[in-house]
Coordinates of C-alpha atoms in Angstrom, one line a residue:
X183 CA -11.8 25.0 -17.7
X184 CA -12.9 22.6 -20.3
X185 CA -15.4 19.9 -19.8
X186 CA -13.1 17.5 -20.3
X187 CA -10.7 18.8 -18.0
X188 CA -13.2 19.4 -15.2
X189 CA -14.7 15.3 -15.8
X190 CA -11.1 14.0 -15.4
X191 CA -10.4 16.4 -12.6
X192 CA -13.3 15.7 -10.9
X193 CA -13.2 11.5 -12.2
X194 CA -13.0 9.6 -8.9
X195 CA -10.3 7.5 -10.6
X196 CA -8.2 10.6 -10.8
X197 CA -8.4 11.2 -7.3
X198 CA -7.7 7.3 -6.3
X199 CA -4.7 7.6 -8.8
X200 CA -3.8 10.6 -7.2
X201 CA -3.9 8.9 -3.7
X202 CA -2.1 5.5 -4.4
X203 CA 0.0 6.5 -7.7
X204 CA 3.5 6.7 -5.6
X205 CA 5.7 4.0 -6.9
X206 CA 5.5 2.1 -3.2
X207 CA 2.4 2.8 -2.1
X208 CA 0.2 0.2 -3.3
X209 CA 2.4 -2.4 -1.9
X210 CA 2.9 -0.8 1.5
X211 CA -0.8 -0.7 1.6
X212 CA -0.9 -4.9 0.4
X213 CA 1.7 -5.5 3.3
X214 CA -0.4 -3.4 6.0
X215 CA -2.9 -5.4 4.9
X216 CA -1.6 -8.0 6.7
X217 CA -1.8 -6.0 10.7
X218 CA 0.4 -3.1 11.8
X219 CA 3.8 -3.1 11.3
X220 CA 6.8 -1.0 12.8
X221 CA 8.9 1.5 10.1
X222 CA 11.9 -0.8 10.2
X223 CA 9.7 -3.9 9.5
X224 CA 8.2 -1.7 6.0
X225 CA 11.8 -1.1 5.4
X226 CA 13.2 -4.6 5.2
X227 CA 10.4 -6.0 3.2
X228 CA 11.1 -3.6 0.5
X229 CA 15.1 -3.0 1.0
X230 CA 15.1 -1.0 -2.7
X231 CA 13.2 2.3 -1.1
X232 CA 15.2 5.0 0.6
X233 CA 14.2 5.9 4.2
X234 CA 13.0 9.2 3.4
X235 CA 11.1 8.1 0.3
X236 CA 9.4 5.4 2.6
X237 CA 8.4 8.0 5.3
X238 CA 7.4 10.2 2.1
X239 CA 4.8 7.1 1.2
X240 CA 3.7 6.7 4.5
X241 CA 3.0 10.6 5.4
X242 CA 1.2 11.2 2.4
X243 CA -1.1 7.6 3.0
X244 CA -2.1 9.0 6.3
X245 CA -2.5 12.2 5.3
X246 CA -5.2 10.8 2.9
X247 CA -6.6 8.5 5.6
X248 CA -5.7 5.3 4.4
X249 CA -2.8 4.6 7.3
X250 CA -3.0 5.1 10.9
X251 CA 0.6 6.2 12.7
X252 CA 0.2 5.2 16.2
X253 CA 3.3 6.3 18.8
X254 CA 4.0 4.1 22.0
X255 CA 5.4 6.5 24.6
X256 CA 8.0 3.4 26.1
X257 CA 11.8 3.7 25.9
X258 CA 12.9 3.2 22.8
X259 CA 9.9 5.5 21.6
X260 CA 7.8 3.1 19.2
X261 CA 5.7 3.9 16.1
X262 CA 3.2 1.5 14.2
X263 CA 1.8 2.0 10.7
X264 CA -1.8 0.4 10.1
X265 CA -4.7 0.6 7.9
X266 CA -7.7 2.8 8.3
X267 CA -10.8 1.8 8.1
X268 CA -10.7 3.8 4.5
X269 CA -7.3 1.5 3.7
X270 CA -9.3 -1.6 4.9
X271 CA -11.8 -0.8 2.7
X272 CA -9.3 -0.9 -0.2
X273 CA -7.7 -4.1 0.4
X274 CA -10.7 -5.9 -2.2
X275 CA -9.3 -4.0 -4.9
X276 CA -5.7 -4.6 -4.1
X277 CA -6.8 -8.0 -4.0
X278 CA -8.6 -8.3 -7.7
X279 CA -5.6 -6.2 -9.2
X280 CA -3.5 -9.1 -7.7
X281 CA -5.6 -11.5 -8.9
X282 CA -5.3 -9.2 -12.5
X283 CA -1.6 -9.3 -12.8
X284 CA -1.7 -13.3 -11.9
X285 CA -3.9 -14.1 -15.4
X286 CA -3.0 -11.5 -17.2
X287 CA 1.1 -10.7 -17.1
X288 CA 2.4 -13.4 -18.6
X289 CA 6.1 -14.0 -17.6
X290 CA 5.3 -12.5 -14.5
X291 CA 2.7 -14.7 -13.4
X292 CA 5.2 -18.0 -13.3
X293 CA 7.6 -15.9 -11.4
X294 CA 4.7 -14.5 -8.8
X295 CA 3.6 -16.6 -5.9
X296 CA 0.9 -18.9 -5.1
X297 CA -2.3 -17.3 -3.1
X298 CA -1.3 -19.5 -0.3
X299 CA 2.1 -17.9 -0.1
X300 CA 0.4 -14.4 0.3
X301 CA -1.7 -15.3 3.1
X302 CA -2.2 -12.5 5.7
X303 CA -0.3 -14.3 8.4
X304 CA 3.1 -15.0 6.3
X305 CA 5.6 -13.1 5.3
X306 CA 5.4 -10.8 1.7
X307 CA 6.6 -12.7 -0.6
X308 CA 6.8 -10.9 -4.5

């Protein structure tokens, strides 16, 4: 192996990529963010990802310790998704890469919403 190719393997950017680089899961992680939510909750706020690509996200984010799957044993069986104290720990950045796109993406940035709009008690709003 190279020394370039052990530094990037080894880079702890590579392995944060390698956790959060799925197309959904950084927002899944910014609406968590917010307190636990059920799977059908996840899956209206973001009506463009399949079911199984959604439970795809979700596995692999708890697999890497970032979300917490908790299941109620009641009829109808109940699961919650919530953050980790490893996901928690995240939320800063999610919030300065936020903060990023808001100076920096142009176009985008008239379109996105005001920091009062993302406020952890309201709905997402993109």
């Amino acid at each position: 192996m190279s020394e370039n190719t052990d530094f990037f393997t080894n880079c702890p950017l590579t392995k944060v990529q390698k956790i959060v680089g799925g197309k959904w899961k950084i927002v899944i992680l910014w609406y968590l963010s917010r307190g636990p939510k059920r799977f059908g909750e996840i899956k209206r706020t973001f009506p463009d990802i399949t079911q199984a690509m959604l439970t795809k996200q979700l596995r692999e984010l708890e697999e890497d310790g970032f979300v917490h799957r908790e299941i109620f044993r009641k009829i109808p069986p109940r699961v919650e998704y919530s953050l980790t104290a490893t996901g928690e720990n995240f939320v800063p950045i999610l919030r300065s890469m936020y903060d990023w796109g808001e100076v920096h993406l142009g176009a985008a940035k008239e379109q996105s919403p005001s920091k009062d709009s993302l406020a952890l008690s309201g709905p997402l709003i993109f």
